[in-house]
Amino acid sequence: MADSSTQSIIIGAAPDRVTAVICDFARYPEWTDAVRRAEVVEEYEDGYASQVHFTIDAGVMADEYVLAYEYAEDVSRIEWHLVAPSKMQKAQRGSYDLVGNPDGSTTVTYTLEVDLSVGMLGMFRRKAEKMIMDTALKQLKRRVEATGAAQ
């Protein structure tokens, strides 16, 4: 498996609002640049997605894959892994860790490790991971804070 990369961001909303956006997979195409389609294919009894099929197009990388999700009991941690290898990925593991702050904001830590099926020099892979994570966190922040303003 590839090395893991981690980044954090502070979002101006309570953890439950952040969790609601993260877990609303069907709406990902509305606010994430790379996701063209996200469809929940299996759910747990509590309604949280257990498997989600993604279609992405990030310019240089287009792929379709299914991720399996697991949640901490209080949903402060959301983890996923690639169900089966895809055209571009041998493996993927990731997580969001959410920590509520005294001021009502949430610190979100995103960890991701991807093992690509195509060769990529380490330097370029790390740069791509940083860009993907940075974009994902900024888009999540923008979506959560925008939905909070609308409420």
mmCIF file of C-alpha atoms in Angstrom:
data_model
loop_
_atom_site.group_PDB
_atom_site.id
_atom_site.type_symbol
_atom_site.label_atom_id
_atom_site.label_comp_id
_atom_site.label_asym_id
_atom_site.label_seq_id
_atom_site.Cartn_x
_atom_site.Cartn_y
_atom_site.Cartn_z
ATOM 1 C CA MET A 1 0.000 0.000 0.000
ATOM 2 C CA ALA A 2 1.119 3.550 -0.649
ATOM 3 C CA ASP A 3 2.180 5.887 2.101
ATOM 4 C CA SER A 4 -0.647 7.618 3.860
ATOM 5 C CA SER A 5 -1.188 11.386 3.550
ATOM 6 C CA THR A 6 -3.064 13.469 6.111
ATOM 7 C CA GLN A 7 -4.436 17.021 6.106
ATOM 8 C CA SER A 8 -6.766 18.928 8.424
ATOM 9 C CA ILE A 9 -9.096 21.902 8.081
ATOM 10 C CA ILE A 10 -11.368 23.809 10.472
ATOM 11 C CA ILE A 11 -14.973 24.123 9.301
ATOM 12 C CA GLY A 12 -17.314 26.717 10.801
ATOM 13 C CA ALA A 13 -20.053 24.240 11.732
ATOM 14 C CA ALA A 14 -20.828 21.593 14.348
ATOM 15 C CA PRO A 15 -19.695 17.997 13.684
ATOM 16 C CA ASP A 16 -23.244 16.787 12.942
ATOM 17 C CA ARG A 17 -23.575 19.282 10.059
ATOM 18 C CA VAL A 18 -20.191 18.203 8.661
ATOM 19 C CA THR A 19 -21.175 14.538 8.966
ATOM 20 C CA ALA A 20 -24.478 15.204 7.183
ATOM 21 C CA VAL A 21 -22.641 16.627 4.153
ATOM 22 C CA ILE A 22 -19.995 13.864 4.108
ATOM 23 C CA CYS A 23 -22.671 11.149 4.281
ATOM 24 C CA ASP A 24 -24.951 12.670 1.610
ATOM 25 C CA PHE A 25 -23.132 10.839 -1.185
ATOM 26 C CA ALA A 26 -25.773 11.384 -3.873
ATOM 27 C CA ARG A 27 -25.098 15.136 -3.715
ATOM 28 C CA TYR A 28 -21.309 14.906 -4.142
ATOM 29 C CA PRO A 29 -21.524 15.849 -7.857
ATOM 30 C CA GLU A 30 -23.135 19.164 -6.769
ATOM 31 C CA TRP A 31 -20.072 20.299 -4.825
ATOM 32 C CA THR A 32 -17.025 18.201 -5.719
ATOM 33 C CA ASP A 33 -15.229 18.968 -8.963
ATOM 34 C CA ALA A 34 -14.090 15.422 -9.789
ATOM 35 C CA VAL A 35 -17.168 13.367 -8.830
ATOM 36 C CA ARG A 36 -19.505 12.932 -11.790
ATOM 37 C CA ARG A 37 -21.769 10.371 -10.079
ATOM 38 C CA ALA A 38 -22.090 8.843 -6.615
ATOM 39 C CA GLU A 39 -24.704 6.178 -5.952
ATOM 40 C CA VAL A 40 -25.347 4.350 -2.692
ATOM 41 C CA VAL A 41 -25.548 0.665 -3.596
ATOM 42 C CA GLU A 42 -25.923 -0.757 -0.055
ATOM 43 C CA GLU A 43 -26.989 0.695 3.288
ATOM 44 C CA TYR A 44 -26.739 -0.363 6.908
ATOM 45 C CA GLU A 45 -29.966 -0.760 8.906
ATOM 46 C CA ASP A 46 -29.487 2.761 10.326
ATOM 47 C CA GLY A 47 -29.563 4.260 6.814
ATOM 48 C CA TYR A 48 -25.853 5.084 6.532
ATOM 49 C CA ALA A 49 -24.247 3.961 3.271
ATOM 50 C CA SER A 50 -22.207 0.771 3.473
ATOM 51 C CA GLN A 51 -21.141 0.801 -0.209
ATOM 52 C CA VAL A 52 -21.038 3.661 -2.701
ATOM 53 C CA HIS A 53 -20.294 3.502 -6.436
ATOM 54 C CA PHE A 54 -18.313 6.521 -7.691
ATOM 55 C CA THR A 55 -17.631 7.788 -11.201
ATOM 56 C CA ILE A 56 -14.879 10.392 -11.217
ATOM 57 C CA ASP A 57 -13.186 12.502 -13.831
ATOM 58 C CA ALA A 58 -10.289 14.570 -12.558
ATOM 59 C CA GLY A 59 -8.865 15.446 -15.950
ATOM 60 C CA VAL A 60 -5.777 13.260 -15.991
ATOM 61 C CA MET A 61 -7.562 10.519 -14.056
ATOM 62 C CA ALA A 62 -11.001 9.093 -14.781
ATOM 63 C CA ASP A 63 -12.214 6.017 -12.911
ATOM 64 C CA GLU A 64 -15.192 4.067 -11.570
ATOM 65 C CA TYR A 65 -15.009 2.219 -8.269
ATOM 66 C CA VAL A 66 -16.947 1.104 -5.188
ATOM 67 C CA LEU A 67 -15.969 2.112 -1.664
ATOM 68 C CA ALA A 68 -17.115 0.297 1.479
ATOM 69 C CA TYR A 69 -17.778 2.563 4.485
ATOM 70 C CA GLU A 70 -17.661 2.037 8.243
ATOM 71 C CA TYR A 71 -18.613 4.557 10.922
ATOM 72 C CA ALA A 72 -17.704 5.093 14.553
ATOM 73 C CA GLU A 73 -20.745 4.753 16.806
ATOM 74 C CA ASP A 74 -20.865 8.554 17.295
ATOM 75 C CA VAL A 75 -19.889 9.110 13.614
ATOM 76 C CA SER A 76 -16.778 11.029 14.688
ATOM 77 C CA ARG A 77 -14.787 8.767 12.342
ATOM 78 C CA ILE A 78 -15.817 7.687 8.847
ATOM 79 C CA GLU A 79 -13.548 5.120 7.184
ATOM 80 C CA TRP A 80 -13.584 3.568 3.729
ATOM 81 C CA HIS A 81 -11.725 1.130 1.527
ATOM 82 C CA LEU A 82 -11.827 0.095 -2.106
ATOM 83 C CA VAL A 83 -14.015 -3.003 -2.552
ATOM 84 C CA ALA A 84 -12.191 -4.302 -5.646
ATOM 85 C CA PRO A 85 -9.396 -2.993 -7.881
ATOM 86 C CA SER A 86 -10.504 -0.512 -10.531
ATOM 87 C CA LYS A 87 -9.015 0.642 -13.817
ATOM 88 C CA MET A 88 -6.771 3.165 -12.013
ATOM 89 C CA GLN A 89 -6.493 1.872 -8.424
ATOM 90 C CA LYS A 90 -5.198 -1.310 -6.824
ATOM 91 C CA ALA A 91 -6.254 -0.180 -3.362
ATOM 92 C CA GLN A 92 -7.610 2.830 -1.471
ATOM 93 C CA ARG A 93 -8.089 3.449 2.231
ATOM 94 C CA GLY A 94 -9.208 6.655 3.815
ATOM 95 C CA SER A 95 -10.906 8.311 6.736
ATOM 96 C CA TYR A 96 -12.404 11.500 8.049
ATOM 97 C CA ASP A 97 -11.929 12.219 11.761
ATOM 98 C CA LEU A 98 -14.180 14.948 13.144
ATOM 99 C CA VAL A 99 -13.487 16.774 16.415
ATOM 100 C CA GLY A 100 -15.842 19.429 17.745
ATOM 101 C CA ASN A 101 -14.149 22.607 18.973
ATOM 102 C CA PRO A 102 -15.300 24.821 21.887
ATOM 103 C CA ASP A 103 -16.230 27.643 19.477
ATOM 104 C CA GLY A 104 -18.735 25.402 17.632
ATOM 105 C CA SER A 105 -16.435 24.675 14.694
ATOM 106 C CA THR A 106 -15.150 21.239 13.686
ATOM 107 C CA THR A 107 -11.613 20.124 12.914
ATOM 108 C CA VAL A 108 -11.760 17.594 10.079
ATOM 109 C CA THR A 109 -8.707 15.411 9.490
ATOM 110 C CA TYR A 110 -8.634 13.598 6.158
ATOM 111 C CA THR A 111 -6.307 10.630 5.721
ATOM 112 C CA LEU A 112 -5.883 8.929 2.360
ATOM 113 C CA GLU A 113 -3.721 6.214 0.881
ATOM 114 C CA VAL A 114 -4.096 5.138 -2.722
ATOM 115 C CA ASP A 115 -2.161 2.439 -4.545
ATOM 116 C CA LEU A 116 -2.449 3.237 -8.243
ATOM 117 C CA SER A 117 -2.542 0.637 -11.007
ATOM 118 C CA VAL A 118 -0.490 2.960 -13.184
ATOM 119 C CA GLY A 119 3.083 3.906 -12.388
ATOM 120 C CA MET A 120 3.748 7.362 -11.000
ATOM 121 C CA LEU A 121 6.970 8.743 -9.583
ATOM 122 C CA GLY A 122 6.787 9.262 -5.820
ATOM 123 C CA MET A 123 7.330 13.009 -6.115
ATOM 124 C CA PHE A 124 4.398 13.379 -8.543
ATOM 125 C CA ARG A 125 2.183 10.985 -6.547
ATOM 126 C CA ARG A 126 2.714 13.000 -3.347
ATOM 127 C CA LYS A 127 1.962 16.250 -5.178
ATOM 128 C CA ALA A 128 -1.223 14.746 -6.676
ATOM 129 C CA GLU A 129 -2.320 13.408 -3.242
ATOM 130 C CA LYS A 130 -1.761 16.820 -1.654
ATOM 131 C CA MET A 131 -3.767 18.524 -4.405
ATOM 132 C CA ILE A 132 -6.627 15.985 -4.148
ATOM 133 C CA MET A 133 -6.810 16.259 -0.363
ATOM 134 C CA ASP A 134 -6.484 20.049 -0.327
ATOM 135 C CA THR A 135 -9.256 20.389 -2.930
ATOM 136 C CA ALA A 136 -11.512 17.866 -1.166
ATOM 137 C CA LEU A 137 -11.207 19.609 2.204
ATOM 138 C CA LYS A 138 -11.741 23.102 0.769
ATOM 139 C CA GLN A 139 -14.798 21.930 -1.189
ATOM 140 C CA LEU A 140 -16.204 20.195 1.920
ATOM 141 C CA LYS A 141 -15.670 23.373 3.970
ATOM 142 C CA ARG A 142 -17.334 25.535 1.319
ATOM 143 C CA ARG A 143 -20.335 23.157 1.052
ATOM 144 C CA VAL A 144 -20.884 22.798 4.826
ATOM 145 C CA GLU A 145 -20.536 26.515 5.504
ATOM 146 C CA ALA A 146 -22.818 27.395 2.554
ATOM 147 C CA THR A 147 -25.527 24.958 3.692
ATOM 148 C CA GLY A 148 -25.283 26.385 7.212
ATOM 149 C CA ALA A 149 -25.829 29.920 5.930
ATOM 150 C CA ALA A 150 -28.924 28.740 4.047
ATOM 151 C CA GLN A 151 -30.497 27.287 7.196
#
